[in-house]
XYZ file of C-alpha atoms in Angstrom:
787
model
C 0.206 16.587 -8.938
C 1.130 13.312 -11.000
C -0.382 13.472 -14.310
C -2.666 11.449 -16.407
C -0.533 12.838 -19.709
C 1.913 10.006 -21.077
C 4.193 12.396 -22.022
C 5.258 14.072 -18.695
C 5.820 10.508 -17.300
C 7.706 10.826 -14.861
C 9.573 7.993 -14.419
C 11.157 4.897 -16.893
C 8.971 2.520 -19.541
C 9.803 0.644 -15.645
C 8.791 2.880 -13.762
C 5.445 4.730 -15.738
C 2.832 5.447 -13.957
C -0.401 3.775 -15.695
C -3.792 3.683 -14.169
C -5.555 0.266 -15.170
C -7.922 -2.013 -13.420
C -5.111 -4.830 -11.752
C -2.664 -1.411 -10.369
C -1.453 -1.454 -7.412
C -1.491 0.980 -4.152
C 1.576 2.489 -2.770
C 1.885 4.595 -0.145
C 4.285 7.622 -0.716
C 4.363 10.203 2.169
C 0.595 11.943 3.122
C 0.273 10.692 -0.931
C -1.053 7.263 -2.295
C -0.496 6.678 -5.780
C -1.218 3.973 -8.048
C 0.749 2.524 -9.842
C 2.077 -0.116 -12.021
C 5.613 -0.604 -13.742
C 6.110 -1.949 -17.178
C 8.839 -4.982 -17.322
C 11.892 -3.623 -18.860
C 12.066 -5.066 -22.694
C 15.541 -4.650 -23.364
C 17.459 -6.170 -20.613
C 21.036 -4.721 -20.583
C 20.237 -1.479 -23.098
C 22.858 0.699 -22.799
C 20.839 4.128 -21.382
C 19.993 6.434 -23.873
C 18.372 10.295 -23.643
C 15.812 10.324 -26.630
C 12.759 12.536 -26.811
C 13.376 14.093 -23.618
C 14.060 10.935 -21.344
C 16.804 10.003 -19.625
C 16.630 6.145 -20.467
C 18.022 3.229 -18.447
C 17.480 -0.588 -19.297
C 14.997 0.545 -21.301
C 13.410 2.566 -18.172
C 12.669 6.163 -18.008
C 14.408 7.687 -15.127
C 14.830 11.551 -16.166
C 12.012 13.290 -18.363
C 11.613 17.061 -19.806
C 15.126 16.295 -20.134
C 17.470 19.562 -22.067
C 19.106 19.883 -24.966
C 21.972 20.971 -23.668
C 21.819 17.120 -21.051
C 24.830 14.506 -22.950
C 24.861 11.078 -22.170
C 28.486 8.819 -23.161
C 27.383 4.949 -22.761
C 29.657 3.896 -21.189
C 29.778 0.037 -20.100
C 26.700 -2.714 -21.465
C 24.985 -0.623 -18.554
C 25.920 2.395 -17.149
C 27.071 5.996 -19.221
C 28.138 9.221 -17.681
C 25.637 12.471 -18.181
C 26.880 16.017 -18.635
C 25.540 19.366 -20.068
C 26.422 22.232 -22.525
C 26.484 26.525 -21.670
C 26.394 28.781 -23.841
C 28.871 30.986 -21.058
C 32.061 29.781 -19.322
C 31.999 29.754 -15.812
C 33.984 28.668 -13.365
C 30.059 26.878 -11.576
C 27.842 25.872 -13.606
C 24.510 24.427 -12.083
C 22.922 22.021 -15.134
C 18.960 20.774 -15.646
C 18.775 16.855 -15.799
C 15.384 16.995 -16.311
C 12.269 15.970 -14.029
C 12.377 13.646 -11.475
C 9.318 12.033 -8.936
C 7.525 10.242 -7.590
C 10.025 6.866 -6.790
C 12.001 5.675 -3.447
C 14.736 7.800 -3.445
C 17.504 7.788 -0.735
C 20.566 10.877 -0.717
C 23.748 11.015 0.751
C 24.433 14.495 1.177
C 26.864 17.470 2.836
C 24.931 19.006 6.043
C 27.977 20.708 6.441
C 31.734 21.322 4.247
C 33.390 18.214 6.403
C 30.096 15.458 6.952
C 28.324 13.630 5.483
C 24.313 11.948 6.334
C 21.233 10.413 4.784
C 17.616 11.928 3.022
C 14.918 9.666 1.688
C 12.102 10.990 -0.364
C 9.987 11.183 -3.202
C 11.248 13.667 -5.921
C 13.805 15.591 -7.233
C 12.420 18.477 -4.361
C 13.740 15.644 -2.135
C 17.228 15.918 -2.851
C 19.537 17.957 -0.741
C 22.700 20.516 -2.310
C 25.593 18.629 -2.415
C 24.695 15.570 -2.987
C 27.482 12.623 -3.560
C 24.885 9.530 -3.841
C 21.462 8.884 -5.020
C 19.959 5.914 -5.157
C 16.505 5.477 -6.937
C 14.937 2.482 -6.536
C 11.935 0.407 -8.894
C 9.200 -2.227 -7.853
C 7.820 -4.218 -9.975
C 3.868 -5.460 -10.699
C 3.438 -8.827 -9.502
C 2.729 -10.215 -13.379
C 6.021 -8.508 -13.858
C 9.229 -8.868 -14.576
C 11.787 -6.645 -13.592
C 16.077 -7.163 -13.194
C 16.261 -10.994 -12.081
C 13.534 -13.377 -10.077
C 10.566 -9.946 -10.272
C 12.952 -8.181 -7.574
C 13.334 -4.447 -7.168
C 15.296 -2.689 -9.387
C 17.625 -0.265 -8.226
C 19.760 3.119 -10.389
C 23.021 4.975 -9.143
C 23.436 8.429 -9.725
C 26.599 9.503 -9.167
C 28.393 13.282 -9.502
C 32.433 12.776 -10.473
C 35.251 14.422 -10.913
C 35.329 15.555 -14.847
C 38.655 17.027 -15.102
C 39.518 20.656 -12.567
C 35.571 19.736 -11.360
C 34.076 18.613 -9.006
C 29.707 17.282 -9.086
C 27.569 17.680 -6.662
C 23.947 16.727 -7.336
C 20.414 18.411 -5.889
C 16.954 19.540 -6.814
C 14.526 22.186 -7.115
C 11.409 23.150 -6.084
C 10.375 21.908 -10.332
C 11.159 18.699 -9.253
C 14.188 18.236 -12.189
C 17.503 16.834 -10.867
C 20.513 18.908 -10.799
C 24.085 19.142 -11.912
C 26.411 21.677 -10.673
C 30.244 22.115 -11.429
C 32.822 24.316 -10.032
C 36.321 25.067 -10.044
C 36.738 26.414 -7.332
C 39.216 28.713 -8.552
C 37.462 31.926 -10.654
C 39.920 31.292 -13.409
C 39.227 28.396 -14.753
C 36.021 28.373 -15.884
C 34.132 26.038 -18.604
C 31.136 25.453 -21.113
C 31.246 22.230 -20.534
C 31.266 19.614 -18.363
C 30.236 15.876 -20.552
C 31.521 13.493 -17.712
C 30.323 15.240 -14.393
C 27.495 12.317 -13.680
C 28.134 8.424 -13.650
C 24.606 6.783 -13.650
C 23.939 2.775 -13.473
C 21.164 0.444 -12.056
C 21.060 -3.177 -11.009
C 19.327 -6.215 -9.593
C 21.376 -5.561 -6.127
C 21.390 -1.924 -4.565
C 24.941 -3.325 -3.230
C 26.553 -5.176 -5.901
C 25.182 -2.093 -8.524
C 27.020 0.524 -6.088
C 30.265 -1.914 -5.717
C 30.202 -2.030 -9.902
C 29.691 1.258 -10.313
C 32.814 1.742 -8.447
C 35.497 -0.402 -10.225
C 33.531 1.133 -13.834
C 34.975 4.947 -11.800
C 38.082 3.157 -10.552
C 38.683 2.422 -13.706
C 37.815 5.951 -15.661
C 39.315 8.149 -13.095
C 42.161 6.428 -12.011
C 42.893 8.480 -9.554
C 41.888 5.841 -6.557
C 41.156 2.549 -5.479
C 38.570 0.221 -3.722
C 39.344 -0.411 0.084
C 39.694 -4.377 -0.915
C 42.650 -3.561 -3.539
C 44.032 -1.861 -0.512
C 46.587 -2.982 2.144
C 44.930 -2.604 5.851
C 46.252 -1.109 9.040
C 46.490 -3.256 11.934
C 45.471 -1.176 14.792
C 41.907 -1.962 12.645
C 41.923 -5.676 14.487
C 42.684 -3.911 18.320
C 41.202 -2.115 20.540
C 41.860 1.289 21.283
C 42.082 4.595 23.327
C 42.093 7.951 21.548
C 42.799 10.928 24.256
C 40.439 13.808 22.140
C 37.045 13.558 24.789
C 38.940 12.046 27.637
C 41.196 15.344 27.994
C 40.317 17.950 24.313
C 43.613 19.557 24.062
C 44.669 18.685 27.682
C 45.988 15.738 27.529
C 49.121 15.829 29.452
C 51.887 12.121 30.287
C 50.035 11.330 32.886
C 46.888 11.660 31.641
C 47.443 9.081 29.651
C 49.363 6.716 31.795
C 46.247 7.216 33.932
C 44.207 6.460 31.231
C 46.113 2.894 29.907
C 46.533 1.676 33.511
C 42.260 1.892 34.462
C 42.058 -0.095 30.799
C 44.155 -2.278 31.498
C 43.068 -3.642 35.101
C 39.620 -3.841 33.827
C 40.403 -6.196 31.503
C 40.387 -5.334 28.510
C 43.394 -3.494 27.897
C 44.039 -0.907 25.151
C 46.483 -1.972 22.500
C 46.512 1.426 20.144
C 46.685 4.704 21.061
C 45.434 8.325 19.239
C 47.385 10.343 21.091
C 44.301 13.931 20.002
C 44.699 17.404 19.367
C 46.810 19.366 22.402
C 50.247 17.698 21.657
C 51.948 20.393 18.625
C 53.688 23.074 19.045
C 51.577 25.875 17.922
C 50.688 29.740 18.403
C 48.378 30.815 19.699
C 47.783 35.067 19.426
C 43.985 35.590 19.361
C 44.665 33.364 23.402
C 46.210 35.957 25.893
C 47.183 34.102 28.952
C 44.598 35.912 31.595
C 41.417 36.549 29.883
C 39.041 34.580 29.130
C 38.641 31.721 26.209
C 36.481 33.048 23.453
C 34.543 30.131 21.944
C 36.202 29.066 18.690
C 39.681 30.661 19.493
C 41.566 27.393 19.590
C 40.753 26.842 15.257
C 42.528 30.157 15.685
C 46.051 28.838 16.855
C 48.902 28.433 13.549
C 51.555 25.538 13.448
C 55.092 26.724 14.855
C 57.603 23.380 14.925
C 56.833 19.401 14.007
C 57.903 18.590 17.668
C 55.978 17.489 20.443
C 55.081 20.790 22.878
C 56.069 21.145 26.153
C 54.217 18.882 27.555
C 54.986 16.308 25.890
C 59.189 17.442 25.984
C 61.700 16.881 28.155
C 62.083 19.733 30.864
C 59.580 18.063 31.458
C 55.081 19.493 32.882
C 56.018 22.447 36.179
C 52.434 22.603 36.231
C 50.982 18.769 36.582
C 54.945 18.298 37.971
C 55.029 15.230 36.278
C 58.239 14.857 34.090
C 58.319 13.538 30.971
C 60.824 12.197 29.391
C 60.219 13.035 26.019
C 57.617 11.622 22.998
C 60.908 9.164 22.350
C 60.766 8.573 25.434
C 57.405 8.897 26.833
C 55.746 5.867 24.740
C 58.772 4.345 24.853
C 57.015 3.718 28.151
C 53.302 3.856 27.909
C 54.273 0.586 25.370
C 56.778 -1.556 27.375
C 54.285 -0.731 30.591
C 50.759 -1.282 29.085
C 51.500 -3.219 25.754
C 50.420 -1.360 22.817
C 51.222 -1.789 19.690
C 49.711 1.080 17.925
C 50.611 4.323 18.625
C 49.213 7.600 16.126
C 48.807 11.309 16.714
C 46.695 13.651 15.268
C 47.488 15.881 13.070
C 45.598 18.573 10.482
C 45.581 18.483 6.919
C 47.963 21.636 7.006
C 49.226 20.674 10.456
C 47.084 22.919 12.620
C 43.830 24.306 12.559
C 45.284 27.440 12.088
C 47.768 25.596 8.809
C 51.594 26.687 9.701
C 53.215 29.973 10.932
C 54.040 32.290 8.577
C 57.246 33.689 10.708
C 58.901 31.173 12.795
C 62.220 29.768 12.375
C 61.222 26.500 12.000
C 57.655 26.032 9.364
C 58.874 30.287 7.163
C 60.234 28.026 4.866
C 57.317 25.922 3.782
C 56.031 29.711 2.643
C 53.239 29.848 3.553
C 49.924 32.388 3.537
C 47.573 33.713 5.222
C 44.805 32.945 4.250
C 40.768 33.208 4.228
C 38.842 30.436 3.046
C 35.518 30.987 1.242
C 33.088 28.573 0.945
C 31.650 27.727 -2.069
C 27.655 28.015 -2.627
C 26.207 25.479 -1.978
C 27.898 24.187 1.547
C 26.109 27.724 2.628
C 23.594 26.684 1.429
C 22.835 23.764 4.150
C 24.472 23.952 7.961
C 27.412 26.279 8.659
C 30.481 25.307 11.495
C 31.676 26.554 14.347
C 35.304 25.293 13.065
C 34.465 26.573 9.883
C 33.491 30.158 10.900
C 35.916 30.320 13.213
C 39.244 29.751 10.248
C 36.741 32.282 7.839
C 37.339 34.980 10.518
C 40.997 34.308 11.853
C 42.828 32.506 8.246
C 44.454 29.869 7.727
C 48.578 29.881 7.130
C 48.189 27.865 3.806
C 51.239 25.916 3.292
C 52.541 26.971 -0.207
C 51.799 23.304 -2.993
C 55.748 23.536 -3.695
C 56.197 22.655 -0.012
C 53.571 20.226 1.026
C 55.456 17.120 0.466
C 59.035 17.969 2.336
C 56.013 19.397 4.692
C 54.597 16.166 5.335
C 58.401 13.987 5.252
C 59.617 16.700 7.744
C 56.501 15.536 10.019
C 56.058 12.151 9.884
C 59.523 11.485 9.494
C 60.157 12.739 13.190
C 57.181 11.622 14.099
C 58.684 8.178 13.471
C 62.083 9.250 15.020
C 60.179 9.328 18.323
C 58.414 5.384 17.556
C 54.806 7.154 16.432
C 52.752 4.340 14.217
C 51.119 6.561 12.822
C 49.130 9.801 12.126
C 45.054 10.853 12.200
C 45.027 13.681 9.449
C 42.016 15.746 10.266
C 40.205 19.001 8.383
C 41.045 17.069 5.285
C 37.667 19.451 2.543
C 39.855 23.168 3.899
C 41.157 22.399 0.221
C 38.324 23.836 -1.608
C 37.744 27.025 0.490
C 40.742 27.902 -0.354
C 42.246 26.602 -3.872
C 41.356 30.027 -5.684
C 45.236 30.963 -7.039
C 46.022 27.860 -6.466
C 44.991 25.589 -9.047
C 41.216 24.468 -8.261
C 39.622 22.505 -6.014
C 40.706 19.494 -7.420
C 43.826 20.226 -8.611
C 44.457 21.201 -5.623
C 43.338 18.175 -3.417
C 44.918 16.299 -5.824
C 48.267 17.470 -4.883
C 47.884 17.858 -1.520
C 45.994 13.974 -1.256
C 49.546 12.699 -3.185
C 52.140 13.944 -1.305
C 50.351 13.093 1.998
C 50.069 9.311 0.949
C 53.465 8.840 -0.403
C 54.891 10.452 2.990
C 52.708 7.779 4.195
C 54.224 5.000 3.123
C 57.595 5.974 2.642
C 58.077 6.839 6.600
C 55.602 4.712 8.222
C 55.628 0.790 7.560
C 51.514 -0.764 7.909
C 50.014 2.618 5.975
C 49.389 3.828 8.974
C 46.318 7.048 8.012
C 42.675 8.078 9.446
C 41.996 10.078 7.595
C 39.004 12.574 8.420
C 36.914 15.828 8.293
C 37.338 14.280 3.954
C 33.664 13.520 2.932
C 33.886 15.594 -0.009
C 34.354 13.695 -3.709
C 37.411 16.034 -4.438
C 38.928 13.686 -1.641
C 37.462 9.858 -1.325
C 37.749 10.126 -4.888
C 41.631 10.864 -4.472
C 42.246 7.937 -2.106
C 44.565 6.121 -3.134
C 46.412 4.211 -1.120
C 44.299 5.408 2.200
C 41.777 3.013 4.201
C 39.955 4.029 6.713
C 37.484 7.426 6.854
C 36.094 8.663 9.236
C 32.179 8.008 8.347
C 30.004 10.705 10.277
C 30.327 14.389 12.310
C 32.064 13.475 15.302
C 30.537 12.005 18.939
C 28.820 14.357 21.082
C 28.135 12.339 24.796
C 27.057 15.280 26.008
C 24.002 15.892 23.818
C 21.162 13.485 24.198
C 20.037 14.891 20.561
C 22.924 12.835 18.505
C 23.144 9.554 19.623
C 21.253 8.049 17.216
C 22.027 10.163 14.561
C 25.327 9.191 14.531
C 25.230 5.506 14.694
C 22.377 5.615 11.567
C 24.835 8.356 9.604
C 27.501 6.481 9.814
C 24.832 3.242 7.780
C 23.345 4.985 5.552
C 27.273 6.754 4.361
C 29.341 3.188 4.611
C 26.895 2.702 1.579
C 28.787 4.389 -0.688
C 32.281 5.608 1.471
C 32.542 1.317 1.950
C 33.336 0.604 -1.038
C 36.584 3.097 -1.178
C 37.736 2.926 2.336
C 37.368 1.011 6.280
C 34.442 3.672 7.303
C 35.260 4.556 10.924
C 33.045 5.001 13.413
C 34.281 7.296 16.169
C 35.943 6.855 19.485
C 32.374 7.496 21.721
C 31.811 6.275 26.273
C 31.582 3.505 27.741
C 30.436 4.488 30.863
C 27.804 6.167 28.866
C 23.289 6.216 28.728
C 23.943 5.212 25.510
C 27.133 2.915 25.291
C 25.298 -0.356 24.612
C 24.118 1.302 21.914
C 27.420 2.715 20.311
C 29.386 -0.542 21.155
C 27.470 -2.918 19.041
C 27.142 -1.226 16.062
C 30.844 -0.848 16.637
C 30.771 -5.070 16.717
C 28.235 -5.179 13.768
C 29.897 -2.073 11.476
C 32.821 -4.397 10.395
C 35.487 -1.429 11.558
C 38.066 0.103 14.002
C 36.772 0.040 17.713
C 37.971 2.528 20.296
C 36.662 4.912 23.123
C 37.544 7.494 25.078
C 36.811 7.423 27.582
C 38.315 9.586 30.719
C 40.969 7.573 33.358
C 38.633 4.942 35.429
C 35.550 6.168 34.036
C 35.152 3.026 31.999
C 31.433 0.607 31.729
C 33.594 -2.715 32.075
C 31.046 -4.687 31.180
C 29.929 -3.197 27.716
C 33.779 -3.698 27.562
C 33.809 -6.700 27.539
C 31.856 -7.761 25.471
C 33.749 -5.574 22.278
C 37.267 -6.896 23.751
C 39.138 -9.829 24.332
C 41.402 -9.942 27.192
C 44.662 -9.854 24.886
C 43.137 -6.458 22.960
C 42.057 -7.862 20.260
C 38.412 -7.195 18.466
C 36.652 -9.482 16.944
C 35.557 -7.396 13.550
C 33.249 -8.658 11.410
C 34.469 -8.383 7.234
C 32.649 -5.181 5.185
C 31.418 -2.392 5.613
C 27.728 -2.599 8.062
C 24.728 -1.953 6.151
C 21.150 -0.804 6.205
C 19.607 -3.933 5.098
C 17.420 -3.343 2.153
C 13.940 -2.225 2.877
C 15.736 -0.268 5.067
C 17.109 2.088 2.317
C 14.275 3.586 1.648
C 13.458 4.102 5.125
C 14.230 7.385 7.881
C 14.840 5.054 10.722
C 15.719 8.798 12.584
C 12.451 10.759 12.428
C 9.853 8.380 11.054
C 7.790 6.858 13.774
C 7.479 3.560 12.595
C 11.031 2.338 11.471
C 14.269 0.403 12.771
C 17.030 -0.061 12.048
C 18.881 -2.553 10.410
C 22.121 -3.540 10.042
C 24.169 -6.287 9.050
C 27.070 -7.580 8.079
C 29.181 -11.335 8.053
C 31.676 -13.198 10.132
C 34.030 -16.276 8.456
C 30.774 -18.472 8.902
C 28.102 -16.239 10.167
C 26.551 -13.015 9.244
C 25.628 -10.371 12.104
C 22.593 -8.220 12.330
C 22.535 -5.093 14.471
C 18.908 -3.513 14.888
C 18.275 -0.740 16.236
C 15.365 1.796 17.780
C 16.633 5.601 16.740
C 13.713 7.176 16.458
C 12.393 9.464 18.586
C 15.367 11.100 20.279
C 17.086 13.349 17.296
C 16.935 15.553 13.825
C 18.400 15.350 11.097
C 20.421 19.437 10.125
C 19.032 21.428 7.520
C 15.032 19.800 7.551
C 11.854 21.865 7.382
C 11.575 23.904 11.111
C 7.797 22.083 11.221
C 9.491 18.372 11.470
C 9.501 17.826 15.387
C 10.482 13.836 17.096
C 9.007 12.009 18.997
C 8.200 12.954 22.616
C 7.763 10.122 24.191
C 10.701 8.344 25.452
C 9.589 4.765 26.269
C 7.918 4.194 23.080
C 8.424 0.312 21.300
C 8.450 -0.438 17.782
C 8.242 -3.855 16.613
C 9.769 -4.405 12.987
C 11.645 -8.385 11.590
C 14.728 -9.468 11.290
C 15.374 -12.764 8.732
C 18.251 -14.224 7.286
C 17.519 -12.574 4.210
C 18.434 -9.602 5.707
C 21.974 -9.959 5.072
C 23.579 -9.806 1.896
C 26.489 -12.311 0.146
C 25.155 -14.806 2.845
C 25.884 -17.379 -0.039
C 29.199 -16.587 1.341
C 29.043 -18.227 4.191
C 26.184 -20.954 3.562
C 27.319 -23.386 0.844
C 27.036 -25.860 -0.841
C 26.310 -28.573 2.813
C 23.670 -25.726 3.448
C 19.725 -27.004 4.160
C 16.944 -22.766 3.897
C 17.613 -23.013 7.414
C 19.257 -20.944 9.559
C 20.460 -20.529 13.270
C 20.194 -17.558 14.406
C 20.924 -16.192 18.159
C 19.667 -13.618 19.280
C 22.385 -11.282 22.692
C 19.665 -9.568 24.847
C 16.894 -13.169 25.122
C 19.541 -16.178 24.836
C 17.709 -17.309 22.757
C 18.847 -19.627 20.353
C 15.738 -20.427 16.806
C 15.902 -21.900 14.184
C 14.217 -20.145 11.308
C 14.140 -20.792 7.072
C 15.890 -18.014 4.969
C 12.804 -16.663 4.162
C 10.918 -15.998 7.525
C 11.083 -13.798 10.356
C 11.645 -13.252 13.583
C 9.674 -10.428 15.630
C 12.066 -7.308 17.747
C 10.190 -5.061 19.864
C 13.359 -2.132 21.368
C 11.933 1.301 22.820
C 14.113 4.173 21.917
C 17.937 3.931 22.843
C 17.762 0.111 22.674
C 18.885 -2.132 20.275
C 19.420 -5.743 19.563
C 23.075 -7.861 18.155
C 21.775 -11.255 15.964
C 24.080 -14.016 14.737
C 22.786 -16.076 11.550
C 24.781 -18.997 11.214
C 22.974 -21.131 7.736
C 22.984 -24.773 9.550
C 24.549 -27.659 7.499
C 23.873 -31.573 7.195
C 27.431 -33.356 7.894
C 27.257 -38.087 8.324
C 23.818 -39.122 9.044
C 21.917 -36.315 9.269
C 23.780 -34.112 11.667
C 22.424 -30.575 11.729
C 25.403 -27.914 13.022
C 25.909 -24.312 12.865
C 28.449 -22.572 14.699
C 28.129 -19.320 16.543
C 30.765 -18.522 17.870
C 31.165 -16.637 22.328
C 27.621 -16.103 22.886
C 29.094 -12.833 25.388
C 30.331 -11.464 22.931
C 28.123 -8.522 20.935
C 29.888 -10.636 17.507
C 30.043 -13.493 18.473
C 30.745 -15.375 15.746
C 33.904 -12.779 15.230
C 35.445 -15.825 16.923
C 35.928 -18.804 15.401
C 38.521 -18.998 12.131
C 37.897 -21.604 11.199
C 36.346 -24.748 10.543
C 35.773 -28.873 8.792
C 34.506 -31.670 9.488
C 36.459 -35.399 9.603
C 35.013 -38.173 9.195
C 36.306 -40.247 11.839
C 34.847 -43.682 12.092
C 32.396 -44.690 14.046
C 30.621 -40.283 12.801
C 32.777 -38.390 12.797
C 34.103 -34.658 14.110
C 33.369 -31.632 13.196
C 36.484 -29.357 13.746
C 36.178 -25.335 15.033
C 39.276 -23.498 15.449
C 39.382 -19.100 17.138
C 40.026 -17.400 19.849
C 39.393 -15.918 22.772
C 37.635 -17.155 26.206
C 34.393 -17.516 27.099
C 31.177 -19.460 26.960
C 31.164 -20.794 22.577
C 27.654 -21.689 21.469
C 26.012 -24.224 18.339
C 22.827 -24.961 17.306
C 23.432 -29.165 16.751
C 20.036 -30.901 16.020
C 22.166 -34.597 18.324
C 23.429 -33.984 21.421
C 27.438 -34.810 20.703
C 29.038 -38.017 21.967
C 31.575 -36.158 23.523
C 33.061 -32.732 22.779
C 37.121 -31.717 23.070
C 38.948 -28.326 23.304
C 42.749 -28.187 22.748
C 43.012 -32.300 23.067
C 41.339 -33.034 26.127
C 37.851 -33.131 26.875
C 35.593 -31.102 28.462
C 32.108 -30.818 29.749
C 29.507 -29.412 27.278
C 25.215 -29.097 28.002
C 23.109 -29.469 25.704
C 19.328 -28.411 24.985
C 17.079 -30.780 23.462
C 14.719 -28.172 23.064
C 15.706 -25.656 21.591
C 18.912 -27.461 20.294
C 21.926 -25.021 21.728
C 24.773 -26.992 22.322
C 27.542 -24.142 24.587
C 30.495 -25.200 25.946
C 33.470 -22.916 28.354
C 36.695 -22.234 27.094
C 38.265 -20.835 30.602
C 39.829 -17.977 30.563
C 43.429 -17.499 29.918
C 43.012 -18.608 26.231
C 43.679 -16.686 23.920
C 43.054 -19.368 20.621
C 40.954 -22.837 21.059
C 40.564 -25.778 19.069
C 37.352 -27.392 19.640
C 36.109 -30.400 18.176
C 32.596 -32.025 18.641
C 32.647 -35.849 18.383
C 28.815 -36.807 16.820
């Protein structure tokens, strides 16, 4: 219910709701609200707290703010918010004020390890364990809010304050709350003055970027993605052994998988040997007895060396003569052209930690601890692995020994020619922090030790972080450059395919400022294979599959992977377009998901129908999904969907772009503000290359598309230059990969050359589509188009 009293208005002065003859009508779920946004009176004003109202840029964001809430202005448009209590405790839940009648997007941990999005309209829609909250304000037609009358945004980020970590949550009274907790009952406080960061801006992506820059400087504990060294494996096609073998991974199976990928024309250059290679002991799994579900999480590490499957004595059960881990890696690198071999390990060594009593691990002084989850985690969704670790306990390495352990582990791996590691189970630290300094301090200690060991032992910042989607970990990521951005890929669960794509794209709004979000592996031979492949093509991420040997779909893979094993990776983390930020692409029954990115000379836009195939976790039981899997949805795509498009458009650009549809193979000339319709069935997708049309001599218009048989066609282009050679000039394009090259050209070229030799080309005047062939075997090329 919306009150008509100005004293109880729930949004800021430009968010405030006023009834008038010229009011605008907004639909909000099942309710319709009449509202008009007042213009900001003091653009650039610092956030203030006055008369129980929290104002940002002169706008009331929260009302009925309690007296114990504190605001500390920071930069011109940002502030920290905190609160005080009369009691000292290791965990406080403070009320911030009332929030309602505004479109909002939350990113929250639905499990201990993983984060997903939630959209809503008021405080009650903010789930427990929310780690990012974005609010939207839309001005009236006759008002000016922000720049050019565009929508403006408020970003609320719970952060780390001393030894306390903050999260957001709402309640049934539409109050926004924040929870501060140390994770150790002996570490208490009566106040947290800088628990929450607030900021505002006109562009949501710039707002997140600027806010994270402020926090980077304020906290000093993490670094932004753009300043980090990127591991080389990101630009090469990879294969992970997990879904191919699970814990039964073995040398012969790995060789068979690498061989089948090479023979099919998409050689893996990057390998992750996942769980199953380590030397562990599991007292909860007895030979000859049925395996109890979850008992694998009770295993404990007994050595930093490989297990018997990879040792020199070989594996008698498989009748395979192994040559030791080092010999095996040398073999597969030589025979299959691998550039990088990573292996998996848990943050604490293994799921169940390090064995406290074995000869090779006793020196780490590990202690058996039964993890305890916080009330926030228990309020959402439990997890089998966590339940089992609570039951079986974890052998927790003495924090004073953790640097020694990581150095022992990684130096041994380097001696075996391993190039890097995937480090899993990272959020376990918050559940074992009692008596060890609290969750923030313990995470800092372990993360610093881990990154120090990576820097000392590996040459390429070679680490993929996983199961660490908590701000404890994110805000301590000083060097780590890659983090898994979703729950696992579940090939056998039809309800998880769409959720996976939507979750990663939304999570990347936040995570993408600190790391390259990792989209996880997928099966290429799967009913949703193209859905996942296109997402990776637009995701700006590493690309790796987990196919079983000889179970590949090369028609999909060859649209992602070049013959030399490299991939066409876009520049930034793939994120939803602005018009998708406050919609639910999984469950609202009407919204397509659009994900944008950039290449050197073009934008790329992936469009997905994620509706009707799954339900978000932690939703009300009454919520159902569509059952008609043939249902089609129509949406619109536009050049304006691509953020930072000015990076590729430049001064000589017209107001038009060439838009290439991968599915229809069609090329359109489209003004920046106009759109094309896209119709997709459930689990269908399309990907568009959007290239700005530029004018060259004598009004010749041109826009490169790239290798049109690749999902991210524009990723093939490295450089492009114009030379004013008489009589008309030429456009020179350098790139890589073989296949069909395409471009928009307003007139038929006089001639085209490939690597300085004239070649045939095709030109269709009806849509100005120029194409030519780059023969197989050519890995890099120089195309000249003579005007």
